Amino acid sequence: MPLASEPVRDIESMYHRKDGRVLIEIKLSSVLQLFNSFDPAPFYEKEIDTAAEHYIVDTVRDFPVKTEFKILIFLPPALVASEEARKIAPAIHNHFQYKMLVADRRFRARFRFGRWSLIIGLTSLAIALVTRQIVATMYNTFFGQLLSDALLIVGWAAMWEPITVLLYELWPIIQTKRIYEKISRMEIEILPLPEA
């Protein structure tokens, strides 16, 4: 946390840049530190550690969409040329390609749900409006007016879910999918940890 006398820096000043790209730097003491130790998949298909994934995704999310990135993985010098180190870049790419496919599946499922709920909502709204008109015509009393207004509210309430799904829930999924896709194509470089 900055001291009271220190000015607060903007987010971009906290990252190094090289050749116009923001560097996402990850320092590891071992290759396995990057991966989820509970994942039984083969090494190059392993799930990335949750903290590492969040760090990469949050960094990309913090910058404008057109920002270019490069991931730098720092390892102890003895591990840089190892077989496991050579598999880091494909493993990261595979992980985020998989996450992109999961986000795409989620988008399609929510869109399908939104489409059906829109049909149901519009049908309910139409029935409520027609019934409201009938009630208002036949019962010109306080209770008739009350029922008429209640039907209007019920009709519009039926539109709540499709509006929420189609206007608000889909866009964050699309944004997340684009971030995963971007990360899945990033250049990744393995470097030795700088000497202290």
PDB file of C-alpha atoms in Angstrom:
ATOM      1  CA  MET A   1       0.000   0.000   0.000  1.00  0.00           C
ATOM      2  CA  PRO A   2       1.500   3.379  -0.991  1.00  0.00           C
ATOM      3  CA  LEU A   3       2.436   5.791   1.778  1.00  0.00           C
ATOM      4  CA  ALA A   4       0.290   8.893   2.181  1.00  0.00           C
ATOM      5  CA  SER A   5       3.027  11.087   0.633  1.00  0.00           C
ATOM      6  CA  GLU A   6       3.492   8.845  -2.441  1.00  0.00           C
ATOM      7  CA  PRO A   7       1.408   9.617  -5.533  1.00  0.00           C
ATOM      8  CA  VAL A   8      -0.830   6.774  -6.717  1.00  0.00           C
ATOM      9  CA  ARG A   9       0.507   5.438 -10.018  1.00  0.00           C
ATOM     10  CA  ASP A  10      -1.734   4.381 -12.870  1.00  0.00           C
ATOM     11  CA  ILE A  11      -2.023   0.659 -13.625  1.00  0.00           C
ATOM     12  CA  GLU A  12       0.029   0.839 -16.834  1.00  0.00           C
ATOM     13  CA  SER A  13       3.082   2.225 -15.024  1.00  0.00           C
ATOM     14  CA  MET A  14       3.239  -0.904 -12.856  1.00  0.00           C
ATOM     15  CA  TYR A  15       4.182  -3.153 -15.813  1.00  0.00           C
ATOM     16  CA  HIS A  16       7.305  -3.316 -17.943  1.00  0.00           C
ATOM     17  CA  ARG A  17       7.024  -2.896 -21.703  1.00  0.00           C
ATOM     18  CA  LYS A  18       9.143  -4.188 -24.543  1.00  0.00           C
ATOM     19  CA  ASP A  19       8.643  -3.564 -28.272  1.00  0.00           C
ATOM     20  CA  GLY A  20       5.313  -1.881 -27.507  1.00  0.00           C
ATOM     21  CA  ARG A  21       3.975  -4.902 -25.620  1.00  0.00           C
ATOM     22  CA  VAL A  22       3.048  -5.104 -21.958  1.00  0.00           C
ATOM     23  CA  LEU A  23       5.055  -7.842 -20.225  1.00  0.00           C
ATOM     24  CA  ILE A  24       3.217 -10.288 -17.979  1.00  0.00           C
ATOM     25  CA  GLU A  25       6.044 -11.546 -15.790  1.00  0.00           C
ATOM     26  CA  ILE A  26       5.774 -14.727 -13.726  1.00  0.00           C
ATOM     27  CA  LYS A  27       8.652 -15.844 -11.507  1.00  0.00           C
ATOM     28  CA  LEU A  28       8.741 -19.514 -10.519  1.00  0.00           C
ATOM     29  CA  SER A  29      11.040 -21.638  -8.395  1.00  0.00           C
ATOM     30  CA  SER A  30       9.930 -24.792 -10.280  1.00  0.00           C
ATOM     31  CA  VAL A  31       7.938 -25.607 -13.421  1.00  0.00           C
ATOM     32  CA  LEU A  32       5.279 -27.486 -11.434  1.00  0.00           C
ATOM     33  CA  GLN A  33       4.498 -24.327  -9.474  1.00  0.00           C
ATOM     34  CA  LEU A  34       2.662 -23.027 -12.564  1.00  0.00           C
ATOM     35  CA  PHE A  35       0.234 -25.959 -12.686  1.00  0.00           C
ATOM     36  CA  ASN A  36      -2.664 -27.246 -10.605  1.00  0.00           C
ATOM     37  CA  SER A  37      -1.135 -30.118  -8.650  1.00  0.00           C
ATOM     38  CA  PHE A  38      -4.530 -31.873  -8.318  1.00  0.00           C
ATOM     39  CA  ASP A  39      -5.053 -32.141 -12.073  1.00  0.00           C
ATOM     40  CA  PRO A  40      -4.388 -35.760 -13.170  1.00  0.00           C
ATOM     41  CA  ALA A  41      -3.953 -34.818 -16.862  1.00  0.00           C
ATOM     42  CA  PRO A  42      -0.596 -35.269 -18.621  1.00  0.00           C
ATOM     43  CA  PHE A  43       1.876 -32.472 -17.929  1.00  0.00           C
ATOM     44  CA  TYR A  44       1.370 -30.486 -21.161  1.00  0.00           C
ATOM     45  CA  GLU A  45      -2.448 -30.648 -20.755  1.00  0.00           C
ATOM     46  CA  LYS A  46      -2.500 -29.742 -17.079  1.00  0.00           C
ATOM     47  CA  GLU A  47      -4.684 -26.969 -15.754  1.00  0.00           C
ATOM     48  CA  ILE A  48      -2.822 -23.757 -14.928  1.00  0.00           C
ATOM     49  CA  ASP A  49      -2.713 -22.867 -11.239  1.00  0.00           C
ATOM     50  CA  THR A  50      -5.709 -20.683 -10.331  1.00  0.00           C
ATOM     51  CA  ALA A  51      -3.566 -17.837  -8.980  1.00  0.00           C
ATOM     52  CA  ALA A  52      -1.449 -17.761 -12.166  1.00  0.00           C
ATOM     53  CA  GLU A  53      -4.555 -17.852 -14.360  1.00  0.00           C
ATOM     54  CA  HIS A  54      -6.193 -14.993 -12.446  1.00  0.00           C
ATOM     55  CA  TYR A  55      -3.006 -12.939 -12.595  1.00  0.00           C
ATOM     56  CA  ILE A  56      -2.746 -13.316 -16.389  1.00  0.00           C
ATOM     57  CA  VAL A  57      -6.462 -12.722 -17.039  1.00  0.00           C
ATOM     58  CA  ASP A  58      -6.709  -9.761 -14.633  1.00  0.00           C
ATOM     59  CA  THR A  59      -3.649  -8.138 -16.209  1.00  0.00           C
ATOM     60  CA  VAL A  60      -5.167  -8.397 -19.697  1.00  0.00           C
ATOM     61  CA  ARG A  61      -8.521  -7.143 -18.376  1.00  0.00           C
ATOM     62  CA  ASP A  62      -6.844  -4.061 -16.830  1.00  0.00           C
ATOM     63  CA  PHE A  63      -5.681  -2.749 -20.207  1.00  0.00           C
ATOM     64  CA  PRO A  64      -7.493  -1.469 -23.298  1.00  0.00           C
ATOM     65  CA  VAL A  65      -8.628  -4.165 -25.757  1.00  0.00           C
ATOM     66  CA  LYS A  66      -5.998  -3.380 -28.412  1.00  0.00           C
ATOM     67  CA  THR A  67      -3.053  -3.666 -25.993  1.00  0.00           C
ATOM     68  CA  GLU A  68      -0.486  -6.276 -27.030  1.00  0.00           C
ATOM     69  CA  PHE A  69       1.106  -8.548 -24.412  1.00  0.00           C
ATOM     70  CA  LYS A  70       3.936 -10.986 -24.000  1.00  0.00           C
ATOM     71  CA  ILE A  71       4.241 -13.525 -21.176  1.00  0.00           C
ATOM     72  CA  LEU A  72       7.655 -13.955 -19.585  1.00  0.00           C
ATOM     73  CA  ILE A  73       8.184 -17.016 -17.394  1.00  0.00           C
ATOM     74  CA  PHE A  74      11.269 -16.777 -15.189  1.00  0.00           C
ATOM     75  CA  LEU A  75      12.775 -20.049 -13.946  1.00  0.00           C
ATOM     76  CA  PRO A  76      15.959 -21.005 -12.104  1.00  0.00           C
ATOM     77  CA  PRO A  77      18.748 -21.121 -14.742  1.00  0.00           C
ATOM     78  CA  ALA A  78      19.156 -24.916 -14.447  1.00  0.00           C
ATOM     79  CA  LEU A  79      15.494 -25.443 -15.489  1.00  0.00           C
ATOM     80  CA  VAL A  80      15.279 -23.053 -18.462  1.00  0.00           C
ATOM     81  CA  ALA A  81      16.467 -25.617 -21.041  1.00  0.00           C
ATOM     82  CA  SER A  82      14.600 -28.583 -19.495  1.00  0.00           C
ATOM     83  CA  GLU A  83      11.955 -30.639 -21.306  1.00  0.00           C
ATOM     84  CA  GLU A  84       9.301 -29.443 -18.828  1.00  0.00           C
ATOM     85  CA  ALA A  85      10.198 -25.795 -19.488  1.00  0.00           C
ATOM     86  CA  ARG A  86       9.750 -26.313 -23.249  1.00  0.00           C
ATOM     87  CA  LYS A  87       6.220 -27.556 -22.596  1.00  0.00           C
ATOM     88  CA  ILE A  88       5.149 -24.454 -20.632  1.00  0.00           C
ATOM     89  CA  ALA A  89       4.117 -22.359 -23.663  1.00  0.00           C
ATOM     90  CA  PRO A  90       1.976 -25.107 -25.281  1.00  0.00           C
ATOM     91  CA  ALA A  91       0.453 -25.912 -21.873  1.00  0.00           C
ATOM     92  CA  ILE A  92      -0.565 -22.275 -21.301  1.00  0.00           C
ATOM     93  CA  HIS A  93      -1.945 -22.005 -24.838  1.00  0.00           C
ATOM     94  CA  ASN A  94      -3.888 -25.278 -24.438  1.00  0.00           C
ATOM     95  CA  HIS A  95      -5.285 -24.151 -21.080  1.00  0.00           C
ATOM     96  CA  PHE A  96      -6.654 -20.874 -22.431  1.00  0.00           C
ATOM     97  CA  GLN A  97      -7.951 -22.477 -25.641  1.00  0.00           C
ATOM     98  CA  TYR A  98      -9.918 -24.870 -23.437  1.00  0.00           C
ATOM     99  CA  LYS A  99     -11.200 -21.957 -21.294  1.00  0.00           C
ATOM    100  CA  MET A 100     -12.232 -20.181 -24.510  1.00  0.00           C
ATOM    101  CA  LEU A 101     -14.221 -23.250 -25.633  1.00  0.00           C
ATOM    102  CA  VAL A 102     -15.917 -23.466 -22.208  1.00  0.00           C
ATOM    103  CA  ALA A 103     -16.846 -19.758 -22.401  1.00  0.00           C
ATOM    104  CA  ASP A 104     -18.197 -20.269 -25.926  1.00  0.00           C
ATOM    105  CA  ARG A 105     -20.322 -23.221 -24.761  1.00  0.00           C
ATOM    106  CA  ARG A 106     -21.610 -21.142 -21.841  1.00  0.00           C
ATOM    107  CA  PHE A 107     -22.455 -18.263 -24.208  1.00  0.00           C
ATOM    108  CA  ARG A 108     -24.409 -20.553 -26.547  1.00  0.00           C
ATOM    109  CA  ALA A 109     -26.316 -22.113 -23.623  1.00  0.00           C
ATOM    110  CA  ARG A 110     -27.226 -18.703 -22.143  1.00  0.00           C
ATOM    111  CA  PHE A 111     -28.181 -17.357 -25.582  1.00  0.00           C
ATOM    112  CA  ARG A 112     -30.458 -20.366 -26.192  1.00  0.00           C
ATOM    113  CA  PHE A 113     -32.022 -19.855 -22.748  1.00  0.00           C
ATOM    114  CA  GLY A 114     -32.424 -16.120 -23.432  1.00  0.00           C
ATOM    115  CA  ARG A 115     -34.094 -16.787 -26.771  1.00  0.00           C
ATOM    116  CA  TRP A 116     -36.627 -19.219 -25.252  1.00  0.00           C
ATOM    117  CA  SER A 117     -37.279 -16.987 -22.263  1.00  0.00           C
ATOM    118  CA  LEU A 118     -37.887 -14.087 -24.682  1.00  0.00           C
ATOM    119  CA  ILE A 119     -40.537 -16.141 -26.509  1.00  0.00           C
ATOM    120  CA  ILE A 120     -42.153 -17.094 -23.182  1.00  0.00           C
ATOM    121  CA  GLY A 121     -41.897 -13.515 -21.895  1.00  0.00           C
ATOM    122  CA  LEU A 122     -43.446 -11.979 -25.019  1.00  0.00           C
ATOM    123  CA  THR A 123     -46.242 -14.571 -24.986  1.00  0.00           C
ATOM    124  CA  SER A 124     -46.926 -13.886 -21.294  1.00  0.00           C
ATOM    125  CA  LEU A 125     -46.872 -10.138 -21.917  1.00  0.00           C
ATOM    126  CA  ALA A 126     -49.323 -10.454 -24.828  1.00  0.00           C
ATOM    127  CA  ILE A 127     -51.705 -12.627 -22.769  1.00  0.00           C
ATOM    128  CA  ALA A 128     -51.459 -10.224 -19.815  1.00  0.00           C
ATOM    129  CA  LEU A 129     -52.168  -7.167 -22.016  1.00  0.00           C
ATOM    130  CA  VAL A 130     -55.146  -8.801 -23.761  1.00  0.00           C
ATOM    131  CA  THR A 131     -56.560 -10.007 -20.414  1.00  0.00           C
ATOM    132  CA  ARG A 132     -55.974  -6.547 -18.917  1.00  0.00           C
ATOM    133  CA  GLN A 133     -57.942  -4.953 -21.747  1.00  0.00           C
ATOM    134  CA  ILE A 134     -60.824  -7.392 -21.221  1.00  0.00           C
ATOM    135  CA  VAL A 135     -60.839  -6.820 -17.444  1.00  0.00           C
ATOM    136  CA  ALA A 136     -60.701  -3.013 -17.872  1.00  0.00           C
ATOM    137  CA  THR A 137     -63.635  -3.118 -20.315  1.00  0.00           C
ATOM    138  CA  MET A 138     -65.839  -5.509 -18.312  1.00  0.00           C
ATOM    139  CA  TYR A 139     -65.147  -4.327 -14.744  1.00  0.00           C
ATOM    140  CA  ASN A 140     -65.048  -0.560 -14.489  1.00  0.00           C
ATOM    141  CA  THR A 141     -64.559  -0.599 -10.700  1.00  0.00           C
ATOM    142  CA  PHE A 142     -61.701  -0.032  -8.285  1.00  0.00           C
ATOM    143  CA  PHE A 143     -60.995  -3.784  -8.077  1.00  0.00           C
ATOM    144  CA  GLY A 144     -61.229  -4.078 -11.851  1.00  0.00           C
ATOM    145  CA  GLN A 145     -58.639  -1.305 -12.172  1.00  0.00           C
ATOM    146  CA  LEU A 146     -56.483  -2.994  -9.511  1.00  0.00           C
ATOM    147  CA  LEU A 147     -56.602  -6.335 -11.349  1.00  0.00           C
ATOM    148  CA  SER A 148     -55.957  -4.582 -14.643  1.00  0.00           C
ATOM    149  CA  ASP A 149     -52.827  -2.878 -13.267  1.00  0.00           C
ATOM    150  CA  ALA A 150     -51.656  -6.133 -11.646  1.00  0.00           C
ATOM    151  CA  LEU A 151     -51.892  -7.900 -15.024  1.00  0.00           C
ATOM    152  CA  LEU A 152     -49.772  -5.141 -16.618  1.00  0.00           C
ATOM    153  CA  ILE A 153     -47.106  -5.563 -13.927  1.00  0.00           C
ATOM    154  CA  VAL A 154     -47.147  -9.377 -14.276  1.00  0.00           C
ATOM    155  CA  GLY A 155     -46.789  -9.064 -18.053  1.00  0.00           C
ATOM    156  CA  TRP A 156     -43.735  -6.814 -17.816  1.00  0.00           C
ATOM    157  CA  ALA A 157     -42.255  -8.895 -14.986  1.00  0.00           C
ATOM    158  CA  ALA A 158     -42.316 -11.871 -17.379  1.00  0.00           C
ATOM    159  CA  MET A 159     -39.910  -9.882 -19.599  1.00  0.00           C
ATOM    160  CA  TRP A 160     -37.392  -9.391 -16.777  1.00  0.00           C
ATOM    161  CA  GLU A 161     -35.426 -12.629 -17.306  1.00  0.00           C
ATOM    162  CA  PRO A 162     -34.999 -12.423 -21.104  1.00  0.00           C
ATOM    163  CA  ILE A 163     -33.972  -8.772 -20.866  1.00  0.00           C
ATOM    164  CA  THR A 164     -31.442  -9.595 -18.135  1.00  0.00           C
ATOM    165  CA  VAL A 165     -29.969 -12.506 -20.086  1.00  0.00           C
ATOM    166  CA  LEU A 166     -29.888 -10.936 -23.556  1.00  0.00           C
ATOM    167  CA  LEU A 167     -28.833  -7.425 -22.581  1.00  0.00           C
ATOM    168  CA  TYR A 168     -26.615  -7.924 -19.544  1.00  0.00           C
ATOM    169  CA  GLU A 169     -25.412 -11.523 -19.050  1.00  0.00           C
ATOM    170  CA  LEU A 170     -24.076 -12.311 -22.529  1.00  0.00           C
ATOM    171  CA  TRP A 171     -21.605  -9.425 -22.915  1.00  0.00           C
ATOM    172  CA  PRO A 172     -19.361 -10.354 -19.958  1.00  0.00           C
ATOM    173  CA  ILE A 173     -19.155 -13.917 -21.344  1.00  0.00           C
ATOM    174  CA  ILE A 174     -18.155 -12.569 -24.783  1.00  0.00           C
ATOM    175  CA  GLN A 175     -15.537 -10.298 -23.192  1.00  0.00           C
ATOM    176  CA  THR A 176     -14.071 -13.158 -21.143  1.00  0.00           C
ATOM    177  CA  LYS A 177     -13.995 -15.426 -24.200  1.00  0.00           C
ATOM    178  CA  ARG A 178     -12.064 -12.763 -26.145  1.00  0.00           C
ATOM    179  CA  ILE A 179      -9.564 -12.435 -23.310  1.00  0.00           C
ATOM    180  CA  TYR A 180      -8.996 -16.215 -23.242  1.00  0.00           C
ATOM    181  CA  GLU A 181      -8.577 -16.233 -27.012  1.00  0.00           C
ATOM    182  CA  LYS A 182      -6.050 -13.407 -26.838  1.00  0.00           C
ATOM    183  CA  ILE A 183      -4.020 -15.178 -24.143  1.00  0.00           C
ATOM    184  CA  SER A 184      -4.129 -18.466 -26.084  1.00  0.00           C
ATOM    185  CA  ARG A 185      -2.233 -16.729 -28.923  1.00  0.00           C
ATOM    186  CA  MET A 186       0.274 -14.733 -26.843  1.00  0.00           C
ATOM    187  CA  GLU A 187       3.980 -15.121 -27.301  1.00  0.00           C
ATOM    188  CA  ILE A 188       5.546 -16.820 -24.272  1.00  0.00           C
ATOM    189  CA  GLU A 189       9.243 -16.654 -23.484  1.00  0.00           C
ATOM    190  CA  ILE A 190      11.075 -18.708 -20.873  1.00  0.00           C
ATOM    191  CA  LEU A 191      13.977 -16.867 -19.226  1.00  0.00           C
ATOM    192  CA  PRO A 192      16.389 -17.510 -16.367  1.00  0.00           C
ATOM    193  CA  LEU A 193      15.617 -15.778 -13.087  1.00  0.00           C
ATOM    194  CA  PRO A 194      17.786 -12.674 -12.746  1.00  0.00           C
ATOM    195  CA  GLU A 195      20.516 -13.007 -10.183  1.00  0.00           C
ATOM    196  CA  ALA A 196      19.812 -11.241  -6.912  1.00  0.00           C
TER     197      ALA A 196
END
